Short mmCIF file of C-alpha atoms and ligand atoms in Angstrom, two decimals:
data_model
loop_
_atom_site.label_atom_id
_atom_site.label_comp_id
_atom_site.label_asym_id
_atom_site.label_seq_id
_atom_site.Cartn_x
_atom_site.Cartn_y
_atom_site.Cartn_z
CA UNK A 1 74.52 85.04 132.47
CA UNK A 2 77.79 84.53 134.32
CA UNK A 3 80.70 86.52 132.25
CA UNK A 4 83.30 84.14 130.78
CA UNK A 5 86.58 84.45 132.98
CA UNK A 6 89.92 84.46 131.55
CA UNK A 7 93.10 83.11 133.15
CA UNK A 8 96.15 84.44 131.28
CA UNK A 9 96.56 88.32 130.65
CA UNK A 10 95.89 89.88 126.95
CA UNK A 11 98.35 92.79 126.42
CA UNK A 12 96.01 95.76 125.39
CA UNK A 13 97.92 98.58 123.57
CA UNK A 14 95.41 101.31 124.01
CA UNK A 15 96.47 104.08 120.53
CA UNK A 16 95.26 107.60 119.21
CA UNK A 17 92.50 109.58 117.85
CA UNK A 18 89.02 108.01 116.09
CA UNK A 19 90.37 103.99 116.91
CA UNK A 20 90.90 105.14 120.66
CA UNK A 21 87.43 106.52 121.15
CA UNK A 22 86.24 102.84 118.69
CA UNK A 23 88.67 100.94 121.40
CA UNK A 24 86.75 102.14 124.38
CA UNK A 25 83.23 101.89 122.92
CA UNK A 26 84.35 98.19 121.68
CA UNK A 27 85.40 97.16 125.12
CA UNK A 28 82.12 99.14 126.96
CA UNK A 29 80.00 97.27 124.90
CA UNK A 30 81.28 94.39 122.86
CA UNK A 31 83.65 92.74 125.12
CA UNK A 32 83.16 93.68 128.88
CA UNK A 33 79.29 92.58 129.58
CA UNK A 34 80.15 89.28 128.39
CA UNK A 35 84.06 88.48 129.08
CA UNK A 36 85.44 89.27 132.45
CA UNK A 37 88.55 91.01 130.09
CA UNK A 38 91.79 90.18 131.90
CA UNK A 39 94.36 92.56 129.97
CA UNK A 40 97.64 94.28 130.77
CA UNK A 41 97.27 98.08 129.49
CA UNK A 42 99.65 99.78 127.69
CA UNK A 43 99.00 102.99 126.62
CA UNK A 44 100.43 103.34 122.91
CA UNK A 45 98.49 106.65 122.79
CA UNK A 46 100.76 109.88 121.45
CA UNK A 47 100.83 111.73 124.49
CA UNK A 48 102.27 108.31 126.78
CA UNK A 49 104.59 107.69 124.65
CA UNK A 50 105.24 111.15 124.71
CA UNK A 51 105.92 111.34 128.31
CA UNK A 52 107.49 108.07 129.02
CA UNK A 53 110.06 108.62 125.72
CA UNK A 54 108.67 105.60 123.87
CA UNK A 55 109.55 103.42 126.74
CA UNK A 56 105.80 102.40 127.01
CA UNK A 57 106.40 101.01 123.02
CA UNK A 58 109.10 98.90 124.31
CA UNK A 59 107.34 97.24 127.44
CA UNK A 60 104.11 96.56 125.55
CA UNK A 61 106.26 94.46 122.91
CA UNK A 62 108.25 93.08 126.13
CA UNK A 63 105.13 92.35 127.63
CA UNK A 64 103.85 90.43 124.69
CA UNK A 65 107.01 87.99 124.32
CA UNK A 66 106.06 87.54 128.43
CA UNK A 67 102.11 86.56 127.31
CA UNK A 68 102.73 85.25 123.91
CA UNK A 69 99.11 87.64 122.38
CA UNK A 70 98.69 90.85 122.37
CA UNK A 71 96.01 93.38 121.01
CA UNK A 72 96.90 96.55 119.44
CA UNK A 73 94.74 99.85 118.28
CA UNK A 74 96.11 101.91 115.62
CA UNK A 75 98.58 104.45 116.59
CA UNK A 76 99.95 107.49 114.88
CA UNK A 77 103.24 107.31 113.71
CA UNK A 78 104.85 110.87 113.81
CA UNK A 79 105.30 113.26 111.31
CA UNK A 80 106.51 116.84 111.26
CA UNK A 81 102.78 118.17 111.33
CA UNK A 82 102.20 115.69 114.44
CA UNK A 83 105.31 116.63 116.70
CA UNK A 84 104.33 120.53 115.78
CA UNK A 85 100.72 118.93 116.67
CA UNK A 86 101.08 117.05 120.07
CA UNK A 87 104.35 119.31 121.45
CA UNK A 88 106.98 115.90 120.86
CA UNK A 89 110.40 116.41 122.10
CA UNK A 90 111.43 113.56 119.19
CA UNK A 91 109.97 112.41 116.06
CA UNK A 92 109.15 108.84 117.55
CA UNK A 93 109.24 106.15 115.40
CA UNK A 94 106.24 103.97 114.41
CA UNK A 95 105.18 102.03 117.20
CA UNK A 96 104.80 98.75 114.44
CA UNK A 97 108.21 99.12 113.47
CA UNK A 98 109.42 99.22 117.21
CA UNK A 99 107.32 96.58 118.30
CA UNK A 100 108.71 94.16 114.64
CA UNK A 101 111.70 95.30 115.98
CA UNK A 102 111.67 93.25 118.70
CA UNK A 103 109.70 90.21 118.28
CA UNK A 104 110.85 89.81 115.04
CA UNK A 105 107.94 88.90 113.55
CA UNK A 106 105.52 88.52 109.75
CA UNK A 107 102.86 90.39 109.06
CA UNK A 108 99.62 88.47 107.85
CA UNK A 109 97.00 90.52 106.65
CA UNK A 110 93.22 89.34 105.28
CA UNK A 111 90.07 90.90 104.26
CA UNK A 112 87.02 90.31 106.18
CA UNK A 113 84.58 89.53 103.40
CA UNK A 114 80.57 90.26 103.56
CA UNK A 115 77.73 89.74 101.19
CA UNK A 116 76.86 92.86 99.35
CA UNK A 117 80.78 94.08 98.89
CA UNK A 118 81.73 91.94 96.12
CA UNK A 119 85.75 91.91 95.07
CA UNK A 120 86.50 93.06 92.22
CA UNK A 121 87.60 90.00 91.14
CA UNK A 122 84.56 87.93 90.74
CA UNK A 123 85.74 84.68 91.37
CA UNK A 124 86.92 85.64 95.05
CA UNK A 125 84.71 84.17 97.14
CA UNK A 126 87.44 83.15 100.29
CA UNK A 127 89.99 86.11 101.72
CA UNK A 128 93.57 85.58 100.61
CA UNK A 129 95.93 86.66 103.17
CA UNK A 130 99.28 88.09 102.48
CA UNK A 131 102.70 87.06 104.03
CA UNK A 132 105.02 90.00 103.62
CA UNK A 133 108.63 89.40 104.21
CA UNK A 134 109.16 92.69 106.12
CA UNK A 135 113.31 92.55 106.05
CA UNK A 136 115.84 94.00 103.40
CA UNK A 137 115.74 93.85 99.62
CA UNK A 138 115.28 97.14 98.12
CA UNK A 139 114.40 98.78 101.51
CA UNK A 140 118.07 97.94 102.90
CA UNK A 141 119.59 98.72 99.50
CA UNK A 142 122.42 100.98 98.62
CA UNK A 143 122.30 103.23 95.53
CA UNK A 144 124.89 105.07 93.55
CA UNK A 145 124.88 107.11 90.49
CA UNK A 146 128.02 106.21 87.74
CA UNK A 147 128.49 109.81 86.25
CA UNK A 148 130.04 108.50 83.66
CA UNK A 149 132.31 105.31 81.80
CA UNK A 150 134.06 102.95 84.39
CA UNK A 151 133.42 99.58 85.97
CA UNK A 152 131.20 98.66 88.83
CA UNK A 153 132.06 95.72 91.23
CA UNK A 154 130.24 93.51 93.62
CA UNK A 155 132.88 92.48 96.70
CA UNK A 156 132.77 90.31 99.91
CA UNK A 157 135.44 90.43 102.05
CA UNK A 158 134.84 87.29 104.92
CA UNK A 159 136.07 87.89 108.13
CA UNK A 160 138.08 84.46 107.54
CA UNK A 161 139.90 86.84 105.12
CA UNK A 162 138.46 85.49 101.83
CA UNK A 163 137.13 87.37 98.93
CA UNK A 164 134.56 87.44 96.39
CA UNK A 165 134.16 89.60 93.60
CA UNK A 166 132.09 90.02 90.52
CA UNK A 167 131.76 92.80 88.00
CA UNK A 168 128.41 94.22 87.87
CA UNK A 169 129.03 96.42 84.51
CA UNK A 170 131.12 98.26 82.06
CA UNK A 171 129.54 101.85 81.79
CA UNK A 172 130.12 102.98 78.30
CA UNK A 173 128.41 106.25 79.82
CA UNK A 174 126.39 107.15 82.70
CA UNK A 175 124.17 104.86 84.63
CA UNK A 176 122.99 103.68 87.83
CA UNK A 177 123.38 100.87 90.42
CA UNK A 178 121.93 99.35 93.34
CA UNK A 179 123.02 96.71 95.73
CA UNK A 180 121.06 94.99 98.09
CA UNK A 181 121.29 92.05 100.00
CA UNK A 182 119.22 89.52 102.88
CA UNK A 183 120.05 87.06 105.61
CA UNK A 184 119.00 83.54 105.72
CA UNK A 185 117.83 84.13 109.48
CA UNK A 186 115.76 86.26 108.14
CA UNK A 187 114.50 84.78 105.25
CA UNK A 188 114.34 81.46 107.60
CA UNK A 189 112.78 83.01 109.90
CA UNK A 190 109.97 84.21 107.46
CA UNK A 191 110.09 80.91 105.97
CA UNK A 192 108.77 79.17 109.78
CA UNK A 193 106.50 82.22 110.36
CA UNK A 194 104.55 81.21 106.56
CA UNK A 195 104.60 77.84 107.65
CA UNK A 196 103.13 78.07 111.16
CA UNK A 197 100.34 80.42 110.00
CA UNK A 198 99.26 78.40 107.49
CA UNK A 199 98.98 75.28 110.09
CA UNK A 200 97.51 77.38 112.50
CA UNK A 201 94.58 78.98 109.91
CA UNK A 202 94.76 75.54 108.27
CA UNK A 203 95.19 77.27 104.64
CA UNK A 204 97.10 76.37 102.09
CA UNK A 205 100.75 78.17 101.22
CA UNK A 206 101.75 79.59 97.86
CA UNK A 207 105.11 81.33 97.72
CA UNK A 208 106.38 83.16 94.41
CA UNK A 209 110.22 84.70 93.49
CA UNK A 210 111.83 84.67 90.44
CA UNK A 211 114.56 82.43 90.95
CA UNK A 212 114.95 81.69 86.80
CA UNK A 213 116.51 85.11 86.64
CA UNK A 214 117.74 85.50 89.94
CA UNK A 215 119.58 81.95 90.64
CA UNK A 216 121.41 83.52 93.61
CA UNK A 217 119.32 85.92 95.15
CA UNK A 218 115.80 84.45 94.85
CA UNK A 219 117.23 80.95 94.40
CA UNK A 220 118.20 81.07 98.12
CA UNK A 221 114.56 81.98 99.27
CA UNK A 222 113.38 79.37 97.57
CA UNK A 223 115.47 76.39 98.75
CA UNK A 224 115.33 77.73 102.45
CA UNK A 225 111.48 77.51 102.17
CA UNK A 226 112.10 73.94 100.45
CA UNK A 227 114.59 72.33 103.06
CA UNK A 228 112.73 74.44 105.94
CA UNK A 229 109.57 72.88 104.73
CA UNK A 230 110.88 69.37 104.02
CA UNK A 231 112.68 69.30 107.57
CA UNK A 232 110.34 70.99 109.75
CA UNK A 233 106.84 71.01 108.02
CA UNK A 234 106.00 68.82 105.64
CA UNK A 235 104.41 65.79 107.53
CA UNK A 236 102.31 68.29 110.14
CA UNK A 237 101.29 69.93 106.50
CA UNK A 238 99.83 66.54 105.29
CA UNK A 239 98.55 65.28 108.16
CA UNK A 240 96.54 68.99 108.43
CA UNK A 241 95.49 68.40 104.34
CA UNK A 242 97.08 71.59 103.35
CA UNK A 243 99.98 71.92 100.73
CA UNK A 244 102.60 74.15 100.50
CA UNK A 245 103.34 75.08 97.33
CA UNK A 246 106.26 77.53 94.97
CA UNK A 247 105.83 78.53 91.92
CA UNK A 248 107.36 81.99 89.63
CA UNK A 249 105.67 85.01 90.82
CA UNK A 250 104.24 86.10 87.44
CA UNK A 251 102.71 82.16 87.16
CA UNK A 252 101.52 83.00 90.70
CA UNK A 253 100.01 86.81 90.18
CA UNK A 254 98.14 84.75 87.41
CA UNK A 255 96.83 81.85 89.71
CA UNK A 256 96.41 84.42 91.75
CA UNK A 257 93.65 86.18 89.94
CA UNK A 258 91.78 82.95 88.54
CA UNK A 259 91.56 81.51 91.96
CA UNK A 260 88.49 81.39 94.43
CA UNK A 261 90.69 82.54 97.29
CA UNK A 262 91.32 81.10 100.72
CA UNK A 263 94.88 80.45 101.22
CA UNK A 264 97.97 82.43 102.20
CA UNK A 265 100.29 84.14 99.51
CA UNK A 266 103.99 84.88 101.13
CA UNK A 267 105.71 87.73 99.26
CA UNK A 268 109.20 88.91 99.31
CA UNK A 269 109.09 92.69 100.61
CA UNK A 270 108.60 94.08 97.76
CA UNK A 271 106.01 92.26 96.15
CA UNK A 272 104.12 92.08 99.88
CA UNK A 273 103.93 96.17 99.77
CA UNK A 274 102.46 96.76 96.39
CA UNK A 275 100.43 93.04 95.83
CA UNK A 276 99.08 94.08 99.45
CA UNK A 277 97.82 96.90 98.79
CA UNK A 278 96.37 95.35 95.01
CA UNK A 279 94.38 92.41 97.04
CA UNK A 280 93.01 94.97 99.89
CA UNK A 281 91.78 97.59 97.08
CA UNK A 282 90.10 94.40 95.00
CA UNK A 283 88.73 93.37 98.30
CA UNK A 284 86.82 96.48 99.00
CA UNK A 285 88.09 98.03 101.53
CA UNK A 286 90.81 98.67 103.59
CA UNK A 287 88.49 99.26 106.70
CA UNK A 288 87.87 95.66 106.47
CA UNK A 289 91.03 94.24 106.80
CA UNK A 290 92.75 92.34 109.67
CA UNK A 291 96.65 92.13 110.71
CA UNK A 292 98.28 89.76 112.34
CA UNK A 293 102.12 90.45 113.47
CA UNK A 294 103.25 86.41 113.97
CA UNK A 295 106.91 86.06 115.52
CA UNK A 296 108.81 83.17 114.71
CA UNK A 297 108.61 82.22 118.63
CA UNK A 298 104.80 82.04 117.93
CA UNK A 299 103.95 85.41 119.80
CA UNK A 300 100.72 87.12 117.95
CA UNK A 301 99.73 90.48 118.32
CA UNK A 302 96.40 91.02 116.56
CA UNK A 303 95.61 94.74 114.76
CA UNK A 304 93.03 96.24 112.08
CA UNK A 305 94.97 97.37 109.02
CA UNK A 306 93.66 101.04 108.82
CA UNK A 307 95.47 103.67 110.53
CA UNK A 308 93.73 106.15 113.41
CA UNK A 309 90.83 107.61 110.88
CA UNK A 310 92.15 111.01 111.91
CA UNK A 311 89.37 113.07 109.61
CA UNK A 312 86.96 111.40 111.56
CA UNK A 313 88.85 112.37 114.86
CA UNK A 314 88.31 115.82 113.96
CA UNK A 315 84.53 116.05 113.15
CA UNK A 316 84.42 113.77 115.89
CA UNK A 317 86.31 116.64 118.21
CA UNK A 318 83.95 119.10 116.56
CA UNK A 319 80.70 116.95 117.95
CA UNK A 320 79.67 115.87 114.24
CA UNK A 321 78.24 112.67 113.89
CA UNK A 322 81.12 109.67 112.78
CA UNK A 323 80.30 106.59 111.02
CA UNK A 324 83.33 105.13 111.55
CA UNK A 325 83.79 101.12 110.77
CA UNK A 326 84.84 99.32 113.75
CA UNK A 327 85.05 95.88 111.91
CA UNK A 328 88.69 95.54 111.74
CA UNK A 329 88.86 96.60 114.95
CA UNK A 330 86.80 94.10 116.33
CA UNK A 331 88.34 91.41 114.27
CA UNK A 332 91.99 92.46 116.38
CA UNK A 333 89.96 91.58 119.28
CA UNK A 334 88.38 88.54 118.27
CA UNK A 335 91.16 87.01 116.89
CA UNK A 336 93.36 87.55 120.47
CA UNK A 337 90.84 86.83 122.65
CA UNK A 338 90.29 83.55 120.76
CA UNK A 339 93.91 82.71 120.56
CA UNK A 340 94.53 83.19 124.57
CA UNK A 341 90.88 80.14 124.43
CA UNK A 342 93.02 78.33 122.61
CA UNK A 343 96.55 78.61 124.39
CA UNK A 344 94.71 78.16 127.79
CA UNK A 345 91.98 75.89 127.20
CA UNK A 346 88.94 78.06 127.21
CA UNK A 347 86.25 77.04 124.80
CA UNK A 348 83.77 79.51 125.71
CA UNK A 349 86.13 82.43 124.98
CA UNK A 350 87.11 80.99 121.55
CA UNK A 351 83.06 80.45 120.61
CA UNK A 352 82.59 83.87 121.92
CA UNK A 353 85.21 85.29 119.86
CA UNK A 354 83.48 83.18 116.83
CA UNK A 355 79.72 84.77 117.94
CA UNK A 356 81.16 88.48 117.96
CA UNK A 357 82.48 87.97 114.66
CA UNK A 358 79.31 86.38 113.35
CA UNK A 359 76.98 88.84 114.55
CA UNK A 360 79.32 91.89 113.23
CA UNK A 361 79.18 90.04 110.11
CA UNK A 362 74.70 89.59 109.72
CA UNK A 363 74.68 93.15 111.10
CA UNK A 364 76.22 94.70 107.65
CA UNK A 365 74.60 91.46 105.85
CA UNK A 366 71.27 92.72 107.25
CA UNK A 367 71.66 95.98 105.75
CA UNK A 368 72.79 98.00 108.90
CA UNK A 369 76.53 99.07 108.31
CA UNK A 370 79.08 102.04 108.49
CA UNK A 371 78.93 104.80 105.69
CA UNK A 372 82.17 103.39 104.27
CA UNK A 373 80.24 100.11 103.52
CA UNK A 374 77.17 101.49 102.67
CA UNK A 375 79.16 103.45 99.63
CA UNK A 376 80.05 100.14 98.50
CA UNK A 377 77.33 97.53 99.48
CA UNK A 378 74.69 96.60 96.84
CA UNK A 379 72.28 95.77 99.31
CA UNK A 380 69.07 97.01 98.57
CA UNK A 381 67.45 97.87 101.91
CA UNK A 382 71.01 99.59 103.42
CA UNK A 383 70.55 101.65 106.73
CA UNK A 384 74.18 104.23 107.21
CA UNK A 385 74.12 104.36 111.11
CA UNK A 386 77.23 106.26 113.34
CA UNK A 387 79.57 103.96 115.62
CA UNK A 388 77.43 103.84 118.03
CA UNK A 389 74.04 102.49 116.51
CA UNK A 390 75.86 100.49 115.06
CA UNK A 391 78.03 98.91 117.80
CA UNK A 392 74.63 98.86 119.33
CA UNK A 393 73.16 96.39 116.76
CA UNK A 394 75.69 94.19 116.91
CA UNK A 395 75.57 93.87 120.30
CA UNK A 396 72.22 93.30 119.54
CA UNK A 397 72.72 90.63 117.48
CA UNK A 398 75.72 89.13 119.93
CA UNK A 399 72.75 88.91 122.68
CA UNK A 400 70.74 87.01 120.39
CA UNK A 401 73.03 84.38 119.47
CA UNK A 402 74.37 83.85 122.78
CA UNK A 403 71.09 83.61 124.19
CA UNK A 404 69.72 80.86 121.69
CA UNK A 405 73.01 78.74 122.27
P1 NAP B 501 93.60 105.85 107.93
O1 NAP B 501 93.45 106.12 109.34
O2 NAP B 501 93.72 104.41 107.54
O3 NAP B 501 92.38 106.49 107.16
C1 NAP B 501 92.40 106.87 105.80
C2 NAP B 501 90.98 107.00 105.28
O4 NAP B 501 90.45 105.70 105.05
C3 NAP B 501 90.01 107.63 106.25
O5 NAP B 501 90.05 109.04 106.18
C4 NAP B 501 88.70 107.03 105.82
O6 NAP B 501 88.22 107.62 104.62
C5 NAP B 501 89.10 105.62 105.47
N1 NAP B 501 89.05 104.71 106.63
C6 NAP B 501 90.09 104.03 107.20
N2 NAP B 501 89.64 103.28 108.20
C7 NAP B 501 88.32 103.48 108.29
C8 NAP B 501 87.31 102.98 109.15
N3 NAP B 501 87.60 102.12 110.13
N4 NAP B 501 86.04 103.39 108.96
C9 NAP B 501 85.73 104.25 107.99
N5 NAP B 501 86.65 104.76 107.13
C10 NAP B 501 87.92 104.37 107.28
O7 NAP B 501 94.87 106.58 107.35
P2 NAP B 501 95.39 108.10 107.59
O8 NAP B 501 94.25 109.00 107.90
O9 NAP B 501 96.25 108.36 106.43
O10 NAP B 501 96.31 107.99 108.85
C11 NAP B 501 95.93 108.48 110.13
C12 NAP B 501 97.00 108.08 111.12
O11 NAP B 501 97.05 106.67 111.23
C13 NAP B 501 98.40 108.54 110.74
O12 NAP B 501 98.95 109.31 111.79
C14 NAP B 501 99.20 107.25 110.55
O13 NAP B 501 100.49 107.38 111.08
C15 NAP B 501 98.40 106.25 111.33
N6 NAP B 501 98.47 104.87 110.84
C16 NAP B 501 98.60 103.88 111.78
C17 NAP B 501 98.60 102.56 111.42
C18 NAP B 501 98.73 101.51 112.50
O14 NAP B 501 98.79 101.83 113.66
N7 NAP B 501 98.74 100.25 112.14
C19 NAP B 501 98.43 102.20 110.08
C20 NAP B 501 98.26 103.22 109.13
C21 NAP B 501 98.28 104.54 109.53
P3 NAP B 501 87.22 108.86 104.56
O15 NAP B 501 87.96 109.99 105.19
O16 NAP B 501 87.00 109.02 103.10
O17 NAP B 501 85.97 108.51 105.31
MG1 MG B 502 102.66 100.15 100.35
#
């Protein structure tokens, strides 16, 4: 069989530890017998980024706004055990912060969902996938303890030399404050990144703030995703049979919950860090969950959700036997590889992309799967393999449904 031939470059970002060795083995024998992979390699790995300062960081996310998609492994972000660890001159900062940074982008993340690990929530059946507005609010807020009575103020000064000023409190004793604040590019540009992911999934959009209480603050979110939406969206929306659609986030925690899934929640920052981490946990499991970094440009740059699996690593290191899950993994692939058959016209790739996923998917549904997965699945007839056997049977699998189409 002739391998399918690309025409534009992917940019790879190669990473650390238990997903590098997954990355190789993924490529070996998932993606290279069957896809002549055309990719430009960065090397997000420790030790290059290391020795090139974090340079490499900054030409892989050049690289991608060059491309417009990009695949990414997980990469350790360093701590003071890692730069004791790998030798670091600097403390380098997360390579996903660098890379947001600079393309300015959303993060959409979703659950890969198989028979035999149920959510918790029973009437789940589709993935919901969470927006998370990744700018400001209480992670650009500034704090100050009142030791004791006085009067706090809130002031602008405009560089056109006009002022506003409100008075936040009277402290009859001690007390605390907290300002924080957004900017309507950003929330804008959040707005158009919601908006173009739902078109582009074809899933419907739910937003939630609380703009009863906060008729400023959370007011403005929600009439920049209105007029955005009315301006920009609304007839591609209808003519694509999705809705967009706001609501208070308590009504929409509740909907939430009661619904069957299968549409795309956009959070404020706040609300996108804990009700993330809520929806992965009911999901299952956090080694099945996909990440999608969308700038407002439409660049993509596709990633699992889990981090480097860095106790694996280590037995790995120590020749133990890993069964490490390289779903997510797999997905980061899929999902680039079929969005560079879709910018350039390549059916085969994006039907490939669709097979690989398929036959990762029947390989846990048929029982074979990942000790992670096997600790949750109630399959009867489960088989725990390591990477490899498994890689191996999904490759399996991949043959098999190639060959019969
Ligand atoms: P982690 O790599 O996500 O792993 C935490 C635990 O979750 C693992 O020990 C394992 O549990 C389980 N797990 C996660 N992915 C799995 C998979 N694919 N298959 C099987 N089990 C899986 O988080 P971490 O160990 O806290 O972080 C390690 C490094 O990753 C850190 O240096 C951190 O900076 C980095 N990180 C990177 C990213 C990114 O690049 N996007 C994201 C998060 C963290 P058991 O040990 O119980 O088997
Ligand atoms: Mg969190």
């Amino acid at each position: 069989m002739d391998r399918i031939r690309m025409t534009t470059p992917l940019v790879e970002m190669d990473g650390d530890e238990m997903t590098r060795i997954l990355w190789k083995h993924i490529k070996d024998e998932l993606l290279e017998p069957f896809v002549e992979l055309k990719t430009e390699y960065y090397d997000l790995g420790l030790p290059y980024r290391e020795a090139t300062k974090d340079q490499v960081t900054v030409d892989a996310a050049l690289a991608t706004k060059k491309y417009g998609v990009a695949v990414k492994c997980a990469t350790i972000t360093p701590n003071r055990a890692r730069v004791e660890e790998y030798g670091l001159s600097e403390m380098w900062k997360s390579p996903n912060g660098t890379i947001r940074a600079i393309l300015d982008g959303t993060v959409f993340r979703a659950p890969i969902i198989v028979k035999g690990v149920e959510p918790y929530v029973k009437n789940w059946k589709k993935p919901i996938t969470i927006a998370r507005h990744a700018y400001g609010d209480v992670y650009k807020s500034v704090e100050l303890v009142a030791e004791g009575p006085g009067k706090a103020e809130l002031i602008f000064r405009g560089e056109d030399g006009t002022e506003k000023n409100v008075t936040v409190h009277e402290f009859g004793g001690a007390g605390i404050l907290q300002a924080m604040h957004n900017t309507d590019a950003s929330v804008a540009s959040f707005a158009r990144a919601c908006f173009n992911y739902a078109l582009d999934t074809k899933q419907d959009l739910w937003f939630g703030a609380k703009d009863t209480i906060s008729k400023k603050y959370d007011h403005r979110f929600k009439d920049l995703f209105e007029e955005i939406y009315e301006q920009e969206y609304r007839a591609r929306f209808e003519e694509a049979g999705i809705t967009y659609f706001y609501s208070l986030i308590d009504d929409i925690v509740a909907r939430v919950i009661r619904s069957e899934g299968g549409f795309i929640w956009a959070c404020k920052n706040y609300d996108g860090d804990v009700m993330s981490d809520m929806v992965a946990t009911a999901f299952g499991s956090l080694s099945m969950m996909t990440s999608v970094l969308l700038s407002p440009e439409g660049y993509y740059e596709y990633e699992a959700a889990h981090g480097t699996v860095q106790r694996h690593y280590y037995a790995y290191l120590k020749g133990q036997e890993t069964s490490t899950n390289p779903i997510a993994t797999i997905f980061a692939w899929t999902g680039a590889l079929r969005k560079r058959g879709e910018l350039d016209g390549i059916p085969e790739l994006m039907r490939f992309a669709d097979l690989l996923e398929k036959a990762s998917i029947d390989t846990v549904e048929s029982g074979v799967m990942t000790k992670d997965l096997a600790l949750l699945s109630t399959l009867e007839n489960k088989k725990t393999v390591n990477y490899k056997e498994f890689m191996a049977e999904i490759r399996k699998n991949l043959e098999e449904a190639l060959a019969s189409c």
